[in-house]
PDB file of C-alpha atoms in Angstrom:
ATOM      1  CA  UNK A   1    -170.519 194.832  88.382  1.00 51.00           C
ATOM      2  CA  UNK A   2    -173.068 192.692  90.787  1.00 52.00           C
ATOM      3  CA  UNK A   3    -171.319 190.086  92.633  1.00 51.00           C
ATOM      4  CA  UNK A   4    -173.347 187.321  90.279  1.00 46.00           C
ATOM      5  CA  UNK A   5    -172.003 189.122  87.220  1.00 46.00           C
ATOM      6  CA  UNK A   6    -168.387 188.759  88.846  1.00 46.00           C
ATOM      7  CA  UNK A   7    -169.487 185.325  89.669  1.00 39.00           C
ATOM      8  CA  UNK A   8    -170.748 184.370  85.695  1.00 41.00           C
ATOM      9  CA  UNK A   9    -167.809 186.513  83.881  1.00 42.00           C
ATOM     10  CA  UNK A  10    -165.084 184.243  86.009  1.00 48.00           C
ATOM     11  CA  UNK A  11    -167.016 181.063  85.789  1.00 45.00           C
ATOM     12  CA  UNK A  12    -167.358 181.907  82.353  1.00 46.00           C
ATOM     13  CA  UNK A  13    -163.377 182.793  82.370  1.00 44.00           C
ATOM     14  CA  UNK A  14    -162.905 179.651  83.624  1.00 39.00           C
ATOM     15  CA  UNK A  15    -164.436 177.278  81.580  1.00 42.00           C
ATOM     16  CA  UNK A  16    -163.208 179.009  78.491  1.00 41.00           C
ATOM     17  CA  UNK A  17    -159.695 178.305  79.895  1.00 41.00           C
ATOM     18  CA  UNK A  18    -160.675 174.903  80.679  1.00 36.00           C
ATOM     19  CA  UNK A  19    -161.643 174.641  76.852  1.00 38.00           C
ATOM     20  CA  UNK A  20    -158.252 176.300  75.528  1.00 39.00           C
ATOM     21  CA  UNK A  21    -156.375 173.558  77.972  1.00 38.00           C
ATOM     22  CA  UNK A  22    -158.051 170.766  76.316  1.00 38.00           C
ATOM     23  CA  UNK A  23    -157.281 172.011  72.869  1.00 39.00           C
ATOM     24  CA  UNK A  24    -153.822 172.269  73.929  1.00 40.00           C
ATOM     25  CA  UNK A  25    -153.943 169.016  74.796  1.00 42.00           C
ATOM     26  CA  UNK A  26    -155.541 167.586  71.754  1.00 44.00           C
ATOM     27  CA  UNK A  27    -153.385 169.839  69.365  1.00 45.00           C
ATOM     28  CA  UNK A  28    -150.221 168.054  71.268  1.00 53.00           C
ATOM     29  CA  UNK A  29    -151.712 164.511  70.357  1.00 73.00           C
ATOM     30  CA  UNK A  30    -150.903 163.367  66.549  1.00 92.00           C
ATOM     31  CA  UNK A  31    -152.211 160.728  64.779  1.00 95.00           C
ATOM     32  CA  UNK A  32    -151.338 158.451  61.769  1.00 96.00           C
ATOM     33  CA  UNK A  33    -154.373 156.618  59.657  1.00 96.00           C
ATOM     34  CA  UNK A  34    -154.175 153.135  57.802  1.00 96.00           C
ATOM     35  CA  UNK A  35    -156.194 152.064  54.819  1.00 97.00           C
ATOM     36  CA  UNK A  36    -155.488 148.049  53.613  1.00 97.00           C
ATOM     37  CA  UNK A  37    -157.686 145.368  52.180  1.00 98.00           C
ATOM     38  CA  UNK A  38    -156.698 141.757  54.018  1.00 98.00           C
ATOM     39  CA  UNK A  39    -155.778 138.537  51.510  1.00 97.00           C
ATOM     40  CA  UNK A  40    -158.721 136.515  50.388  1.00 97.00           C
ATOM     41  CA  UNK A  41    -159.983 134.771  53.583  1.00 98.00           C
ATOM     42  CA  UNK A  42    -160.373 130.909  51.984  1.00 97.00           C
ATOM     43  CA  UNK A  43    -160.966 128.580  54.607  1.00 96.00           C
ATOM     44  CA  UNK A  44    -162.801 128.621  58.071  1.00 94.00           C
ATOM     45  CA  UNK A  45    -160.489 128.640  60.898  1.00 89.00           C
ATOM     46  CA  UNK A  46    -157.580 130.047  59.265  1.00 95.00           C
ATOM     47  CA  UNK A  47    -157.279 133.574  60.335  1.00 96.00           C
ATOM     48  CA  UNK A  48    -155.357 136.440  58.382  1.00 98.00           C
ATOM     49  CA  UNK A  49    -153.730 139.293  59.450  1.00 98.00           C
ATOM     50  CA  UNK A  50    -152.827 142.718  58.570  1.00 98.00           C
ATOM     51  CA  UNK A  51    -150.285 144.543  59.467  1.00 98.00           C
ATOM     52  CA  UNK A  52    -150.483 148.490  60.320  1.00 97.00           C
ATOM     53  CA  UNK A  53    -147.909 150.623  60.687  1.00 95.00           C
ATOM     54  CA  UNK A  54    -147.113 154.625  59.974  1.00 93.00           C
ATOM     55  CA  UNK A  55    -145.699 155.581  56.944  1.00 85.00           C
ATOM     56  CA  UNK A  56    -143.365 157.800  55.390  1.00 80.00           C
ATOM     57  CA  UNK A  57    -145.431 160.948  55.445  1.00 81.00           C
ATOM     58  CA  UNK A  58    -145.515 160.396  59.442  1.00 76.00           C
ATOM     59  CA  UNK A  59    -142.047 162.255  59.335  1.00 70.00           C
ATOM     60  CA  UNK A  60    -140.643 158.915  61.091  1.00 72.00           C
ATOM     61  CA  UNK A  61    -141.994 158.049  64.621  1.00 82.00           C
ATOM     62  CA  UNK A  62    -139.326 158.676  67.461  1.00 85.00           C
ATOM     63  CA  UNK A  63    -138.877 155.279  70.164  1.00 85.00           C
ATOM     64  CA  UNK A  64    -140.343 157.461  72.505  1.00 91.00           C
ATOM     65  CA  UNK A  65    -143.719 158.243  70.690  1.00 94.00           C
ATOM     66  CA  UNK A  66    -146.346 156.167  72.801  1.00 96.00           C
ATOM     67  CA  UNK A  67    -150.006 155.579  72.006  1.00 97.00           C
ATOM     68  CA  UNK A  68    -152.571 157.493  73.039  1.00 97.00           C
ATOM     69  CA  UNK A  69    -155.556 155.743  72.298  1.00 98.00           C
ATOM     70  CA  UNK A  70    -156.778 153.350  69.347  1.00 98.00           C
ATOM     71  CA  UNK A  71    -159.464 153.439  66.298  1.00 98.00           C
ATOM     72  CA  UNK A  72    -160.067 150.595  64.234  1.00 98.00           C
ATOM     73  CA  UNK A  73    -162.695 149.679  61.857  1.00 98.00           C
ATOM     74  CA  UNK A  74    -162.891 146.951  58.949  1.00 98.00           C
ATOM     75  CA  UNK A  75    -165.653 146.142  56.655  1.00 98.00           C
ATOM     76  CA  UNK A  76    -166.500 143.615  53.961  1.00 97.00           C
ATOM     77  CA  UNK A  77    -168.981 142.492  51.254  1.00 96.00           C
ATOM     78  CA  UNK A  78    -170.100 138.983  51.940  1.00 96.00           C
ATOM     79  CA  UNK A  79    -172.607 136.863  54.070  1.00 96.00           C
ATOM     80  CA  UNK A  80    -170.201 135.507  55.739  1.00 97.00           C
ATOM     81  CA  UNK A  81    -170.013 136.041  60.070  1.00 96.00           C
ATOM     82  CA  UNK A  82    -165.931 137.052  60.488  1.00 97.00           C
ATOM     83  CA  UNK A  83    -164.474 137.601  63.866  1.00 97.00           C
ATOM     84  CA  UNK A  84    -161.790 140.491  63.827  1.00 98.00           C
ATOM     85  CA  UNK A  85    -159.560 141.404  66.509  1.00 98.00           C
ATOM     86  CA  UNK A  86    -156.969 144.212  67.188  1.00 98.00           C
ATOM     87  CA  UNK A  87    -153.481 143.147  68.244  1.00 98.00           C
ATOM     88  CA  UNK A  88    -150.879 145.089  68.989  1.00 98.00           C
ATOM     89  CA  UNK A  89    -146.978 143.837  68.068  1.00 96.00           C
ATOM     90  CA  UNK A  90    -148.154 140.401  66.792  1.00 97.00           C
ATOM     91  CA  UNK A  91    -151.490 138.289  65.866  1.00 96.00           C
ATOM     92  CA  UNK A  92    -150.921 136.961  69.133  1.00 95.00           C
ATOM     93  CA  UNK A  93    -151.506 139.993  71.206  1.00 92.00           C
ATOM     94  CA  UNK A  94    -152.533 141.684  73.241  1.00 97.00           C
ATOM     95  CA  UNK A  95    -155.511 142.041  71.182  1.00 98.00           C
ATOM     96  CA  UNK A  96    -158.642 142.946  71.611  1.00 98.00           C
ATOM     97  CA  UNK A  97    -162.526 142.342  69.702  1.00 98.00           C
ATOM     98  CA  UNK A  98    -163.805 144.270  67.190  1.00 97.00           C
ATOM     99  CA  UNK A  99    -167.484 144.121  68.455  1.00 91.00           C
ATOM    100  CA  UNK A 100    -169.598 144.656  65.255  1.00 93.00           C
ATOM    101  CA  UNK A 101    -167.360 147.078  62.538  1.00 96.00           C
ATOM    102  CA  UNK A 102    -165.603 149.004  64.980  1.00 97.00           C
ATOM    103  CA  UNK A 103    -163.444 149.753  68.187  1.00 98.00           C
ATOM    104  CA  UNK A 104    -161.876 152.203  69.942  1.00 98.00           C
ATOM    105  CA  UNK A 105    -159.742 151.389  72.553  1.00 98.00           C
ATOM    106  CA  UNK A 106    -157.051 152.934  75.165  1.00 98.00           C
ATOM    107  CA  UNK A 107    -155.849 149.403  75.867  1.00 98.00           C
ATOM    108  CA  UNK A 108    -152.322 149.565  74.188  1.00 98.00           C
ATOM    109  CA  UNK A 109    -151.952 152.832  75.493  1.00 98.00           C
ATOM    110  CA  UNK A 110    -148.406 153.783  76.385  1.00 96.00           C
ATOM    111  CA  UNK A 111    -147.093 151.173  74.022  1.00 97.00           C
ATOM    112  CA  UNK A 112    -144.905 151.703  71.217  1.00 95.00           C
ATOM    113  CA  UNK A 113    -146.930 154.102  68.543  1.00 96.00           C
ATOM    114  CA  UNK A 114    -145.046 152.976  65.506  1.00 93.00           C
ATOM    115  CA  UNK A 115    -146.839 149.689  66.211  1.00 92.00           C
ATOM    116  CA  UNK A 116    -147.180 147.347  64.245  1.00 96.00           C
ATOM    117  CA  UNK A 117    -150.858 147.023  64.687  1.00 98.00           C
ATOM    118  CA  UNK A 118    -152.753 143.976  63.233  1.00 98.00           C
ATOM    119  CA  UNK A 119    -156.268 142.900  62.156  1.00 98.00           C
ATOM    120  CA  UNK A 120    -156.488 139.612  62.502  1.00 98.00           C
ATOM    121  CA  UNK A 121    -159.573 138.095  60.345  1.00 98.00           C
ATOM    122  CA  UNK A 122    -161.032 134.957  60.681  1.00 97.00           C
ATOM    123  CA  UNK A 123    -164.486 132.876  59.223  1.00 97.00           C
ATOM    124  CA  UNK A 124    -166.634 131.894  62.029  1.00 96.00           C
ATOM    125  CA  UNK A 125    -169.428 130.461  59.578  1.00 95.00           C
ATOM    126  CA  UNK A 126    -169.484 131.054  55.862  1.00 96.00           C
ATOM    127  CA  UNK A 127    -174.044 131.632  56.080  1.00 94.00           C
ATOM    128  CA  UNK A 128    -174.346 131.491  52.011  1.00 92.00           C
ATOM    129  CA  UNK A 129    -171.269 133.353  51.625  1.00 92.00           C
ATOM    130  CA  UNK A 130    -168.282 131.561  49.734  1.00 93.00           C
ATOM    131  CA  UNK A 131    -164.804 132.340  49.430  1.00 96.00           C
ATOM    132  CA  UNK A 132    -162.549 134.236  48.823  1.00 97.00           C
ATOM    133  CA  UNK A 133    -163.876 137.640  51.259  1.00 98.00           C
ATOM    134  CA  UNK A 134    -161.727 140.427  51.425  1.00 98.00           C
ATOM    135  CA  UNK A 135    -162.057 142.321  54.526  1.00 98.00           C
ATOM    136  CA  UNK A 136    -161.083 146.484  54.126  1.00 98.00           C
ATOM    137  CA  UNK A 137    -159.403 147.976  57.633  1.00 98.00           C
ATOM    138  CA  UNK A 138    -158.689 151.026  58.777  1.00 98.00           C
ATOM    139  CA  UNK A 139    -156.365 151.763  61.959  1.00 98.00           C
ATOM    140  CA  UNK A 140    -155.848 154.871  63.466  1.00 98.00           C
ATOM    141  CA  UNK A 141    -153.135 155.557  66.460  1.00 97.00           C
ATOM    142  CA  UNK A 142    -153.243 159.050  67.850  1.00 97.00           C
ATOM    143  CA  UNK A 143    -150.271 159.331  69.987  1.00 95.00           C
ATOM    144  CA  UNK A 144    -147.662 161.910  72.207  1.00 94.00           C
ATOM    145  CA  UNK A 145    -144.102 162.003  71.472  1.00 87.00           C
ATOM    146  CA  UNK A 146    -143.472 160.976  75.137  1.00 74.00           C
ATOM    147  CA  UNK A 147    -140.964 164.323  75.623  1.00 66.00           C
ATOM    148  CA  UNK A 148    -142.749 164.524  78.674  1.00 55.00           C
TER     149      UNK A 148
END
């Protein structure tokens, strides 16, 4: 073999090791997924939250299982502007904006993974909606079991 075939076959060797190491990793990351609809928001100013947290077919999240990184989406059927933010352990943070229907985020990353996660929904300006709007969320968490 040519010393540029050598040269291809172990660059070639290498990135497809490169590629089995970052399945590895992403195999090792789980995940647990949210659906909820939020209470009718009424009233300008008066925000609501949801709360997100894994369930019992997540087996049971250990102390140690830490977050990994962050998806979170809402959407809703009304005129009506709403500000959402995603908070981790309360409605008053940290939390960050959900800029248009969606986020993803590694800012609560190493935090607890069994959460609880919020959206918090509020009415910025009703624009020829009315009351009551119900905003649907999803949250995802991926996360390690921190056994590292």
């Amino acid at each position: 073999m040519s010393a540029r075939g050598r040269f291809l076959f172990g660059a070639g060797g290498l990135a497809a090791g490169l590629m089995l190491a970052a399945a590895g990793v992403q195999a090792a990351d789980r995940a647990w997924t949210r659906d909820q609809v939020s209470h009718g928001l009424q009233a300008q100013g008066r925000a609501v939250a949801v709360s997100y947290a894994p369930g019992p077919r997540d087996g049971g999240l250990s102390r140690a299982a830490r977050i990994t990184g962050v998806y979170a989406s809402r959407d809703y059927d009304s005129a009506a502007r709403i500000a959402t933010r995603l908070c981790w352990g309360s409605a008053q943070g940290p939390c960050v904006p959900l800029r248009g229907r969606s986020v993803q985020t590694h800012a609560f990353d190493g935090r607890a993974a069994a959460g609880p996660l919020l959206l918090v929904h509020e009415v910025e300006d009703w624009g020829g909606g009315h009351p009551p709007v119900f905003v649907r969320g999803t949250v995802t968490v991926w996360f390690d079991l921190g056994l590292y």
